[in-house]
Coordinates of C-alpha atoms in Angstrom, one line a residue:
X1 CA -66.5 -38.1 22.8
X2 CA -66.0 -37.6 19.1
X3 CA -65.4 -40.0 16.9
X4 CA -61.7 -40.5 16.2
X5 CA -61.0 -39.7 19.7
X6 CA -60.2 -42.4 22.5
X7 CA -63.6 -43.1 24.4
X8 CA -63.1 -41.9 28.3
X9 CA -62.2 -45.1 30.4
X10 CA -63.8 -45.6 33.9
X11 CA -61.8 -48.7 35.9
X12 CA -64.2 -50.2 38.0
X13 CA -61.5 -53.3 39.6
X14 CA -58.0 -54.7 38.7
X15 CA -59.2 -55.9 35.6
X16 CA -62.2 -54.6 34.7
X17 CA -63.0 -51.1 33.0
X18 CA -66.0 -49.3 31.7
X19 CA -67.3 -46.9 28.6
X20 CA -69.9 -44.9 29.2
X21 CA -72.4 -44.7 26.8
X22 CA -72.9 -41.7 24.8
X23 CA -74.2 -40.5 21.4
X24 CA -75.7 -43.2 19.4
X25 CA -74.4 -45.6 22.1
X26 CA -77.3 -48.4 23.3
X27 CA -75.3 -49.8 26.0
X28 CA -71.7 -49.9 27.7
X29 CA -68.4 -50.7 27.0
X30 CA -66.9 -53.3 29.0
X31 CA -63.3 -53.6 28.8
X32 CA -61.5 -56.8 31.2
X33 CA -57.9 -56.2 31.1
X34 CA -54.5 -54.8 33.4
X35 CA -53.5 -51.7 32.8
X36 CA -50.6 -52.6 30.6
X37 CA -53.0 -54.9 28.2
X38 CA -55.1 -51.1 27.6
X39 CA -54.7 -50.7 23.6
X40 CA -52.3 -47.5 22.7
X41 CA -54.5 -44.5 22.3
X42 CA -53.7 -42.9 19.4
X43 CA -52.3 -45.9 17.9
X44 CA -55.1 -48.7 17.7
X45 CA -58.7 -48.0 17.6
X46 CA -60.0 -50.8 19.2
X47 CA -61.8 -48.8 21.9
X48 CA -63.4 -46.5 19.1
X49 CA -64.9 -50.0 18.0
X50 CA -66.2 -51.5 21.1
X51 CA -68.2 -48.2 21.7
X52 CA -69.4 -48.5 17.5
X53 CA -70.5 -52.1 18.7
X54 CA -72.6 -50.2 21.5
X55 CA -74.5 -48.8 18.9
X56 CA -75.9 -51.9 17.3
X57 CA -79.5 -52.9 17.3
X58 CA -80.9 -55.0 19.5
X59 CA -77.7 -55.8 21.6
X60 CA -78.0 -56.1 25.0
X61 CA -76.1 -55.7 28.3
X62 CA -72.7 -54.6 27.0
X63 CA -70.2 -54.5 24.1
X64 CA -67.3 -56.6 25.6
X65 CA -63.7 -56.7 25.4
X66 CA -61.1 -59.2 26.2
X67 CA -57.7 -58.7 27.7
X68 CA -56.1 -59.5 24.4
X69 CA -58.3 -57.0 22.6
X70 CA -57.0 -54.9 19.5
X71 CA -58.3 -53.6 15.8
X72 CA -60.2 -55.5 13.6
X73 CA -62.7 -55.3 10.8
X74 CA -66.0 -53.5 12.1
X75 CA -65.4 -55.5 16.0
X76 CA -62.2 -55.1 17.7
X77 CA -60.5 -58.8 18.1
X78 CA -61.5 -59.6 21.2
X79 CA -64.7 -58.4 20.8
X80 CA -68.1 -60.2 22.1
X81 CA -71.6 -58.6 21.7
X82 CA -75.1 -60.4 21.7
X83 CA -78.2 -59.2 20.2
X84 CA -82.2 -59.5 21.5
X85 CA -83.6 -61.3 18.3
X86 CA -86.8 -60.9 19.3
X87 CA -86.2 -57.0 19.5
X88 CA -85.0 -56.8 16.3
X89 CA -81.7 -58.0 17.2
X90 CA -78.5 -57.5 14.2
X91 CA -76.4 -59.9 13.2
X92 CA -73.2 -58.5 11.6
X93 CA -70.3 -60.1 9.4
X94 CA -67.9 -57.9 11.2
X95 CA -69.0 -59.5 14.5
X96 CA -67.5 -62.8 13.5
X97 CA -64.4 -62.0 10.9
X98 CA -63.1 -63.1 7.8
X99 CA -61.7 -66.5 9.0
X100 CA -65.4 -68.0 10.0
X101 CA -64.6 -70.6 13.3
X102 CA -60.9 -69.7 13.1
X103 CA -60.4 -71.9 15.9
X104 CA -57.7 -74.3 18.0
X105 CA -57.9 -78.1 18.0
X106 CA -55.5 -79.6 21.2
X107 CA -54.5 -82.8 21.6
X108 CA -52.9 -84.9 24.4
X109 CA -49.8 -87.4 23.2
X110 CA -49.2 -90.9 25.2
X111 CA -45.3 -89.7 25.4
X112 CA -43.1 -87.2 27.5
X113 CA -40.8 -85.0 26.9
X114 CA -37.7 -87.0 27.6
X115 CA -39.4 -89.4 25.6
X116 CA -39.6 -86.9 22.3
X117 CA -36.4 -85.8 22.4
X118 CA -34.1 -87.9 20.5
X119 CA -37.2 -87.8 17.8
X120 CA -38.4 -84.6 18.0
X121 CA -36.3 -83.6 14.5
X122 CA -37.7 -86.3 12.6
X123 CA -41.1 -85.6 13.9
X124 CA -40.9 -82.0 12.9
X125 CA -39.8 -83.0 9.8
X126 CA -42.7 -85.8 9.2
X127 CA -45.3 -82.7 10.7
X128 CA -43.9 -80.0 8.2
X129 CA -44.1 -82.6 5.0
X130 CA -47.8 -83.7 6.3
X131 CA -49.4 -80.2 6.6
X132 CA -50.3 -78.4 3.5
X133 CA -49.5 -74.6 4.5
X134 CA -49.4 -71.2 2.9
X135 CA -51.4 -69.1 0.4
X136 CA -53.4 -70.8 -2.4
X137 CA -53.9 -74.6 -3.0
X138 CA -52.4 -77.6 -1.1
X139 CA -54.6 -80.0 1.3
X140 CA -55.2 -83.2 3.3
X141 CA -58.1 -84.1 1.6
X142 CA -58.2 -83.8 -2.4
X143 CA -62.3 -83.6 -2.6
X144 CA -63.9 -85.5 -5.4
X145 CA -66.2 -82.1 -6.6
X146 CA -68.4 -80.3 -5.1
X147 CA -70.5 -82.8 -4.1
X148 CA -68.5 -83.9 -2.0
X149 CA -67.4 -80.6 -0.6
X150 CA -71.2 -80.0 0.0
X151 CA -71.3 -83.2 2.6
X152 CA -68.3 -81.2 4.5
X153 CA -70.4 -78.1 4.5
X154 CA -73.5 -80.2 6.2
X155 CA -71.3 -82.2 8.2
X156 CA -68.3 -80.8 9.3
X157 CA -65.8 -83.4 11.2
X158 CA -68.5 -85.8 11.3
X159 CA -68.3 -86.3 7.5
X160 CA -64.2 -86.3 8.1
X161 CA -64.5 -89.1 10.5
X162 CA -67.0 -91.1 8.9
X163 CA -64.6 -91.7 5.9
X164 CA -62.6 -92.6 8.3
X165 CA -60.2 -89.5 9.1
X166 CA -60.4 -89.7 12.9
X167 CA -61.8 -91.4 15.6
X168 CA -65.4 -91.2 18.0
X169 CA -63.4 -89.4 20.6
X170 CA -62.4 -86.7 18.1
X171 CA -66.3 -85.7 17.4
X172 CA -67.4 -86.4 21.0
X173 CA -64.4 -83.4 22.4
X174 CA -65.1 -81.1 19.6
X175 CA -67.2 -78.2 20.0
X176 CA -71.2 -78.7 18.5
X177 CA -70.0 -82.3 18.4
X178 CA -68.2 -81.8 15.1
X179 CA -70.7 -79.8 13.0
X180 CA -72.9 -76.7 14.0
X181 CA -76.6 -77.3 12.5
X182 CA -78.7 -75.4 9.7
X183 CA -75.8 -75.2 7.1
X184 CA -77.0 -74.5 3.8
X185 CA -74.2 -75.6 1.2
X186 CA -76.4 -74.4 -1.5
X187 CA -76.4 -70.8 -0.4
X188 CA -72.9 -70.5 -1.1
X189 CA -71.8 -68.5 -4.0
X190 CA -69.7 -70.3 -6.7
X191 CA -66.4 -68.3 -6.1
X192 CA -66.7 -69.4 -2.5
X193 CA -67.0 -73.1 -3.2
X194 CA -64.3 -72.7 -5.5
X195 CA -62.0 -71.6 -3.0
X196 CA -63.0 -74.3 -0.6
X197 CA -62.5 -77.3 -3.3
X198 CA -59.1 -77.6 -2.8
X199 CA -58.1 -76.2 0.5
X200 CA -59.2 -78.8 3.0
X201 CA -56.8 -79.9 5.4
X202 CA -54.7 -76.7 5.3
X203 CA -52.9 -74.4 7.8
X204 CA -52.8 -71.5 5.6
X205 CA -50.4 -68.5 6.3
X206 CA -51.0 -65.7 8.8
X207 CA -50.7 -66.9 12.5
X208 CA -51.8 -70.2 12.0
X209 CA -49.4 -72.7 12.8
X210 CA -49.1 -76.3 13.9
X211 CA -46.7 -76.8 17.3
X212 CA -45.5 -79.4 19.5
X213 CA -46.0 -78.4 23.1
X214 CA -44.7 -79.9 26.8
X215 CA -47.2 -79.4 29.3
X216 CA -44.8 -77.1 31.5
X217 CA -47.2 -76.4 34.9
X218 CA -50.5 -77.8 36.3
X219 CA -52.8 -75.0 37.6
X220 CA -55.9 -77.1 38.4
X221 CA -54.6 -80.9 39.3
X222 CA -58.8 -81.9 39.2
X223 CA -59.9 -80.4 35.6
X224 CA -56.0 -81.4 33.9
X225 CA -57.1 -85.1 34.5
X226 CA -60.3 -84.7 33.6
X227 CA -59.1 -83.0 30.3
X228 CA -56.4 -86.0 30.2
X229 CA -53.3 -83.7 30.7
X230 CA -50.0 -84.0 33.4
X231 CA -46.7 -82.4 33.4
X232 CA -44.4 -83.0 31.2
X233 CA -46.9 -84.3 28.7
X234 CA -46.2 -84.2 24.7
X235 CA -48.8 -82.4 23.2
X236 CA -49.9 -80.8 19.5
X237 CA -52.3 -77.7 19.1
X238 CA -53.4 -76.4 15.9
X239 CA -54.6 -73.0 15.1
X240 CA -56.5 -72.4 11.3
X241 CA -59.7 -71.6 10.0
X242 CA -62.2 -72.4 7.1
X243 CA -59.4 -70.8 4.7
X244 CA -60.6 -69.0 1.7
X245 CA -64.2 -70.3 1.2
X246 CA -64.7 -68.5 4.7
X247 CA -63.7 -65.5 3.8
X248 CA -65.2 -65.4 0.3
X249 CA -68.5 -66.0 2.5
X250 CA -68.2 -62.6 5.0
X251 CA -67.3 -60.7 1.7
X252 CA -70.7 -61.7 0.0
X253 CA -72.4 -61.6 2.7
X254 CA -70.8 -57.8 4.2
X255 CA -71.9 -56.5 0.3
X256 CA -75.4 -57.9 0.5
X257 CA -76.0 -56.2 4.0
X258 CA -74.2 -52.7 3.1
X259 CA -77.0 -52.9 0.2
X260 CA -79.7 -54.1 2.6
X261 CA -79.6 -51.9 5.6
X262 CA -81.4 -48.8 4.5
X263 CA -84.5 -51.0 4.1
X264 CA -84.6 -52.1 7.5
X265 CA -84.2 -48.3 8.8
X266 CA -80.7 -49.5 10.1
X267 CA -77.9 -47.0 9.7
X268 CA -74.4 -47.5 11.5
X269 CA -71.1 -45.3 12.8
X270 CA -68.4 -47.7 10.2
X271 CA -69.4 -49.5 7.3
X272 CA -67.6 -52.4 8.3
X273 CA -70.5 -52.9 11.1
X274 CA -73.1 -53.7 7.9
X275 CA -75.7 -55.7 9.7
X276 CA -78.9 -56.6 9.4
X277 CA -81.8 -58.6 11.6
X278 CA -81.1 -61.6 12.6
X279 CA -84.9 -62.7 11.9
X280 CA -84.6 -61.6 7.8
X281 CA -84.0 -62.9 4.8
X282 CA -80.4 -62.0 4.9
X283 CA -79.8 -62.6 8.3
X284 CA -81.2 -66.0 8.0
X285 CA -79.4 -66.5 4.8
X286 CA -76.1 -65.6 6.2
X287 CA -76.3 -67.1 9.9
X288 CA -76.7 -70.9 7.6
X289 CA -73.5 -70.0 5.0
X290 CA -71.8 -68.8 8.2
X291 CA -72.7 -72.6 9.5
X292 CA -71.5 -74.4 6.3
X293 CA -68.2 -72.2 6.9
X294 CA -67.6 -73.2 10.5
X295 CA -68.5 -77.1 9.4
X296 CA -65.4 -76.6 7.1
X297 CA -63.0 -75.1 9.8
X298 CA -64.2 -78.1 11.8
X299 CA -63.0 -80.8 9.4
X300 CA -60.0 -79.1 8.3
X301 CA -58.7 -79.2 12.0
X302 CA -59.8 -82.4 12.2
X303 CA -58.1 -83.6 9.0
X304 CA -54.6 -81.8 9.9
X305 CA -55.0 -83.4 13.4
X306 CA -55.4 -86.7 11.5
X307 CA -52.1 -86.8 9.8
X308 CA -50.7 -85.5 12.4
X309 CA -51.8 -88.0 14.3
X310 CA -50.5 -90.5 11.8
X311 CA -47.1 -88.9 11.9
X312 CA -46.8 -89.5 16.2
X313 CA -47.9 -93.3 15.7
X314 CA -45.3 -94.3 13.1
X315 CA -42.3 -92.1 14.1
X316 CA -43.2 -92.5 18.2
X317 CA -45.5 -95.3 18.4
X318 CA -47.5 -92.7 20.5
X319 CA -51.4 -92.2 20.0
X320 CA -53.0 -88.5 20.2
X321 CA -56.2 -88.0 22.0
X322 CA -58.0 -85.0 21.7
X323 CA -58.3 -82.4 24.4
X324 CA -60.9 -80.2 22.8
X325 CA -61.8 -77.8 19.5
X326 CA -63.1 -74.6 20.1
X327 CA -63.5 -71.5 17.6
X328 CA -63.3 -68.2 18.5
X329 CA -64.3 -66.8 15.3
X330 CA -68.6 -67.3 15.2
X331 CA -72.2 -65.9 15.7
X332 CA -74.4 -68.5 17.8
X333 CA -78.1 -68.1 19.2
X334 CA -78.0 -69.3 22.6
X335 CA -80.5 -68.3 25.6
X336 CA -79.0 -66.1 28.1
X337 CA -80.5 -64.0 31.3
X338 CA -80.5 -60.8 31.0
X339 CA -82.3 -58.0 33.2
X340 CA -84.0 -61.4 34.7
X341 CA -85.1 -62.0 31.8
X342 CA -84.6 -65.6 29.8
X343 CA -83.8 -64.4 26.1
X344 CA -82.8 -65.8 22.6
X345 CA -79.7 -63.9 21.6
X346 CA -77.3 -63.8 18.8
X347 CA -73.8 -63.6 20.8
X348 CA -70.6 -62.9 18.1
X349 CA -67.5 -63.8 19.3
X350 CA -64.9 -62.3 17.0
X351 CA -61.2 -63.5 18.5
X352 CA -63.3 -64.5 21.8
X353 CA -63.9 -68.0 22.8
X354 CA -66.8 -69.6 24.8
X355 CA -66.1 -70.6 28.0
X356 CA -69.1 -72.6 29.7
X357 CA -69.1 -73.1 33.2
X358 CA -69.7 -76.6 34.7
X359 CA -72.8 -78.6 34.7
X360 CA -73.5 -76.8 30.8
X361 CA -75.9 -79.0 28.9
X362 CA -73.3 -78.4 25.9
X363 CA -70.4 -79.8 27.6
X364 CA -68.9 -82.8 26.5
X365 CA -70.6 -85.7 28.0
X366 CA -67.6 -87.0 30.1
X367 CA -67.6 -83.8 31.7
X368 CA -70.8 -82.4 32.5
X369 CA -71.2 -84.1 35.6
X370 CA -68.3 -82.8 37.4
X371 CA -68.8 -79.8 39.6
X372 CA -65.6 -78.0 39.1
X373 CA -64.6 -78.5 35.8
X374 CA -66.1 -76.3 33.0
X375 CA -65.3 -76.3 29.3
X376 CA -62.1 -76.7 28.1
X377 CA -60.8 -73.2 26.7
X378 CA -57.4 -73.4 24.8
X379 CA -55.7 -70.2 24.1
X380 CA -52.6 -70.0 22.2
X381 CA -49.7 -67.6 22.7
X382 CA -47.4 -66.1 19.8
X383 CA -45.2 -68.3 18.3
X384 CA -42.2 -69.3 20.7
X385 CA -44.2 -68.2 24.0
X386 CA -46.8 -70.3 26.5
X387 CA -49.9 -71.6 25.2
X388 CA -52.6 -72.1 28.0
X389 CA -55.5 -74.3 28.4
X390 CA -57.9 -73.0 31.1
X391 CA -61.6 -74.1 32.1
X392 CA -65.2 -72.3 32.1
X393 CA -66.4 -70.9 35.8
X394 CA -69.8 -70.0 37.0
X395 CA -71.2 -67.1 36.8
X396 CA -68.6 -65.7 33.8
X397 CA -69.4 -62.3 32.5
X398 CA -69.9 -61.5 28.9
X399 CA -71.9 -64.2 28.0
X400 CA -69.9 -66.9 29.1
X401 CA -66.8 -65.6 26.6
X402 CA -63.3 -65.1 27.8
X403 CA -60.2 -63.9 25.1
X404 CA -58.7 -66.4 22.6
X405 CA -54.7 -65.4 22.2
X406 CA -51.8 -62.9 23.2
X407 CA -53.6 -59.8 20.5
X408 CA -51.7 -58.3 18.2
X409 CA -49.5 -55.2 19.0
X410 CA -47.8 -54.5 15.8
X411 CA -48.7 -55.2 12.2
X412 CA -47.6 -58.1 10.2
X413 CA -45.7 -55.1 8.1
X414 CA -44.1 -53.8 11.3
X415 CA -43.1 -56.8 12.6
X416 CA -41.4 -57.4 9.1
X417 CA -39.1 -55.0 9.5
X418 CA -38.2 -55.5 12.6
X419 CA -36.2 -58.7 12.3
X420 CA -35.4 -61.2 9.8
X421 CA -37.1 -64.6 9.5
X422 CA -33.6 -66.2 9.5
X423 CA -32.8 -64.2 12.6
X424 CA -35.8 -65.2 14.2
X425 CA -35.5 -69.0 13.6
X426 CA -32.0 -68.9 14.7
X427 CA -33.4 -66.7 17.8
X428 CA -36.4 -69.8 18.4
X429 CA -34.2 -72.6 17.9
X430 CA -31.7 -71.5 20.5
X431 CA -34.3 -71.0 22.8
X432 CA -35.6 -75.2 22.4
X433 CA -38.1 -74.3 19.7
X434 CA -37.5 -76.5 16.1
X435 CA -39.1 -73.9 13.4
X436 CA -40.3 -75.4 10.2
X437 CA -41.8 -72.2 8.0
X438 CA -43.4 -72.0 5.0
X439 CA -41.6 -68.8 4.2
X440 CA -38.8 -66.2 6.1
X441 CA -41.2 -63.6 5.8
X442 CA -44.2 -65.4 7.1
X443 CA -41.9 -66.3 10.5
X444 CA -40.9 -62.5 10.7
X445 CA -44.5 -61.3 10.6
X446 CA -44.8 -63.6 13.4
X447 CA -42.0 -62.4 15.6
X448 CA -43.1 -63.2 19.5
X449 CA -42.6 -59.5 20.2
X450 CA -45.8 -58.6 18.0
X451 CA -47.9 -59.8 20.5
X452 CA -49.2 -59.3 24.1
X453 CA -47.6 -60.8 26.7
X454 CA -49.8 -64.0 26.9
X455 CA -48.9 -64.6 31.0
X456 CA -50.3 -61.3 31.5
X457 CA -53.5 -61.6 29.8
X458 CA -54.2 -64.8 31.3
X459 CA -53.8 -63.4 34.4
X460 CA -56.5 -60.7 33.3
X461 CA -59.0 -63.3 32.2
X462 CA -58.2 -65.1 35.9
X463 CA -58.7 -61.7 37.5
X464 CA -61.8 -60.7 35.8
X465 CA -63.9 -63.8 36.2
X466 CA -63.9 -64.6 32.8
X467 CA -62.5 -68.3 33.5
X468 CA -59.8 -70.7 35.5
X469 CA -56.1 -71.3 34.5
X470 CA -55.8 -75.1 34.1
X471 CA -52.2 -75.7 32.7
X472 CA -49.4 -73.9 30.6
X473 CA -47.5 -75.1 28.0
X474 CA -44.3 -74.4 26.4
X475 CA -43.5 -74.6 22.6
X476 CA -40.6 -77.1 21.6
X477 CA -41.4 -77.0 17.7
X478 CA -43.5 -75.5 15.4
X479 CA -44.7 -76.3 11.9
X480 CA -45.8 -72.2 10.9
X481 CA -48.2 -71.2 7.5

């Protein structure tokens, strides 16, 4: 294989297929996916990357791929790749993204469909006016300085909630509990903290959106109760990030590693893999900014759940309870066995999601003690499609990771020009779906067709092992960034 060219595909089941390592390669490629959820050859380079990944120090096992897998910075999106700390083991900007703990907050109304219907306008209308969206400033929260951004950094939704934003139930179903540990707020630099003063409580633009769902099927009757969802159910999922203090964080932090990596001996295939040891200076330093990042994603979800919250109880009279919060954008150290062997690991997830299988110690506590139900694992589809909540299994490959979306097919540019925003709201609200955008362009970049087929690469995360379907829900409006 040289590099530029597709790597050579082996399929070793339905849904699972293999790269060979080669060259500078350490370990495997592991690629779960159909046939028709392959990316293009020639087209996307998202194979090229999961065998770059391969070439990492320290990782272990495999450099993974989920069905919804496509091009990224340095990892492919979808990718998941964990590192032997104790071996020298990397940690890598690239491995986690720009949007540090991009991630989806779900939550479960106390009202059916029939029930929303003859509100569901003015509740779109009360959502869009509540949720700051698009480029540059607008938020929730209006932060007093940076001392009080710095609490948000150390605390994530627990900070939210003590102020009173939110309720117990809202830390005690939200991944790490609200707040992932060892954030250092004063390792930030000050453009960074800048950008996050006045951002909290923000959709942003991209693919992040806002909807209002309908619980359409029930997969798994056992683990839908236990997650507190039924059919025809009224429920809201949000999809953001930690805006732009999280990506002012991977940019100082990708610039300090490019400049660190010749003194650790570490050379790489793509500059956009800079890495260094997880056990340095650097590493150190950025695993704890990467932690004050995700403790902002956490809050703003939980501070755009709030008012949305706030918006169901005065136009419905209908409570939201929340379902779960999981990113799909992070670097963690958790112990894994490998070769028979218990080890410390760095695992990145970039556009992958967790997915722990029942019984996990870090498992909500009203659900570790049932044998069949695993953690909740919410995966959105493009915008007008299913949405999907499925459950952890045991046993799950790839570190207990499974995909986190549909995956891009065509850019944000191509998908511009292939329809009109207006079209496409027209196109949406036909279909059931009330749009409420923060620009026509921003809707077209968004268009359904840009995607994967989300059914299908469910059904490859099903067939691969990687976790349970548990229920699938339908879009009925949608507040978009």
């Amino acid at each position: 294989m040289t590099r530029g060219s597709a790597p050579a595909l082996v399929q070793e089941t339905a849904y699972r297929y293999r790269i060979d390592p080669i060259g500078r390669m350490r370990v495997p490629g592991v690629v779960f996916a159909s046939p028709g959820l392959l990316p293009e050859v020639g087209g996307d380079q998202a194979l090229q990357q999961v065998a770059d990944v391969a070439t990492l120090p320290g990782i272990v096992d495999a450099s993974y791929a989920m069905p919804d897998v496509h091009w990224g910075y340095g990892f492919p999106i979808g990718g998941v790749a964990a590192t032997d700390i104790a071996e020298g083991g990397v940690v890598s900007p690239g491995g986690v993204g720009f949007d540090i703990s991009c991630g989806v907050r779900l939550y479960a109304a106390d009202l059916d469909a029939a029930d929303l219907a003859p509100r569901k306008e003015a509740v779109l209308d009360g959502l869009s006016r509540s949720t700051p969206r698009g480029m540059g400033k607008g938020a929730v929260w209006e932060l007093s300085g940076t001392d009080q951004l710095a609490k948000v950094l150390a605390s994530g939704a627990r900070y939210a909630v003590e102020q009173g934003h939110g309720v117990q139930r809202d830390l005690d179903r939200c991944e790490d509990l609200g707040a992932v540990d060892d954030a250092d707020p004063a390792g930030l630099s000050e453009r960074a903290v800048n950008r996050g003063l006045h951002q909290l409580g923000s959709l942003g633009s991209g693919n992040h959106f806002l909807e209002v769902q309908v619980v359409d099927a029930v997969r798994d009757r056992v683990a839908a109760e236990a997650f507190g969802l039924r059919a025809g159910q009224v429920c809201v999922m949000i999809h953001c990030g930690s805006r732009g203090l999280g990506h002012q964080i991977c940019t100082d932090h990708v610039r300090t590693m490019e400049q660190a990596m010749a003194g650790f001996g570490i050379t790489v295939p793509d500059r956009q893999l800079a890495c260094v040891p997880v056990d340095s200076d650097p590493g150190r330093a950025y695993l704890r900014a990467m932690a004050a990042a995700a403790n902002y994603a956490r809050a703003n979800r939980q501070l755009l759940g709030q008012a949305a919250r706030e918006v169901f109880e005065r136009l419905t009279g209908a409570g939201l309870n929340l379902v779960y919060d999981i990113s799909h954008n992070l670097a963690k150290v958790e112990t894994h066995v490998v070769a028979g062997q218990s080890r410390r690991l760095c695992v990145h997830r970039k556009g992958a999601t967790r997915a722990l299988p029942p019984g996990h110690a870090d498992l909500p506590a009203d659900l570790r003690d049932l044998p069949d139900v695993g953690q909740p694992v919410l995966i959105p589809g493009s915008m007008g499609t299913a949405s999907y909540v499925l459950t952890g299994v045991p046993g799950g490959p790839a570190f207990a990771s499974t995909c986190h979306g549909a995956g891009r097919t065509l850019s944000r540019h191509q998908a511009a020009r292939s329809v009109r925003g207006q079209e496409l709201r027209t196109q949406l609200e036909r279909r059931g779906v009330a749009v409420r955008g923060a620009s026509w362009r921003g809707l077209a970049e968004e268009m359904p067709e840009a995607y994967k087929d989300i059914d299908a690469v469910v059904e490859a995360a099903e067939g691969a092992g990687l976790a349970r379907a548990v229920a699938r829900l339908v879009p009925v409006g949608v507040v978009k960034g």
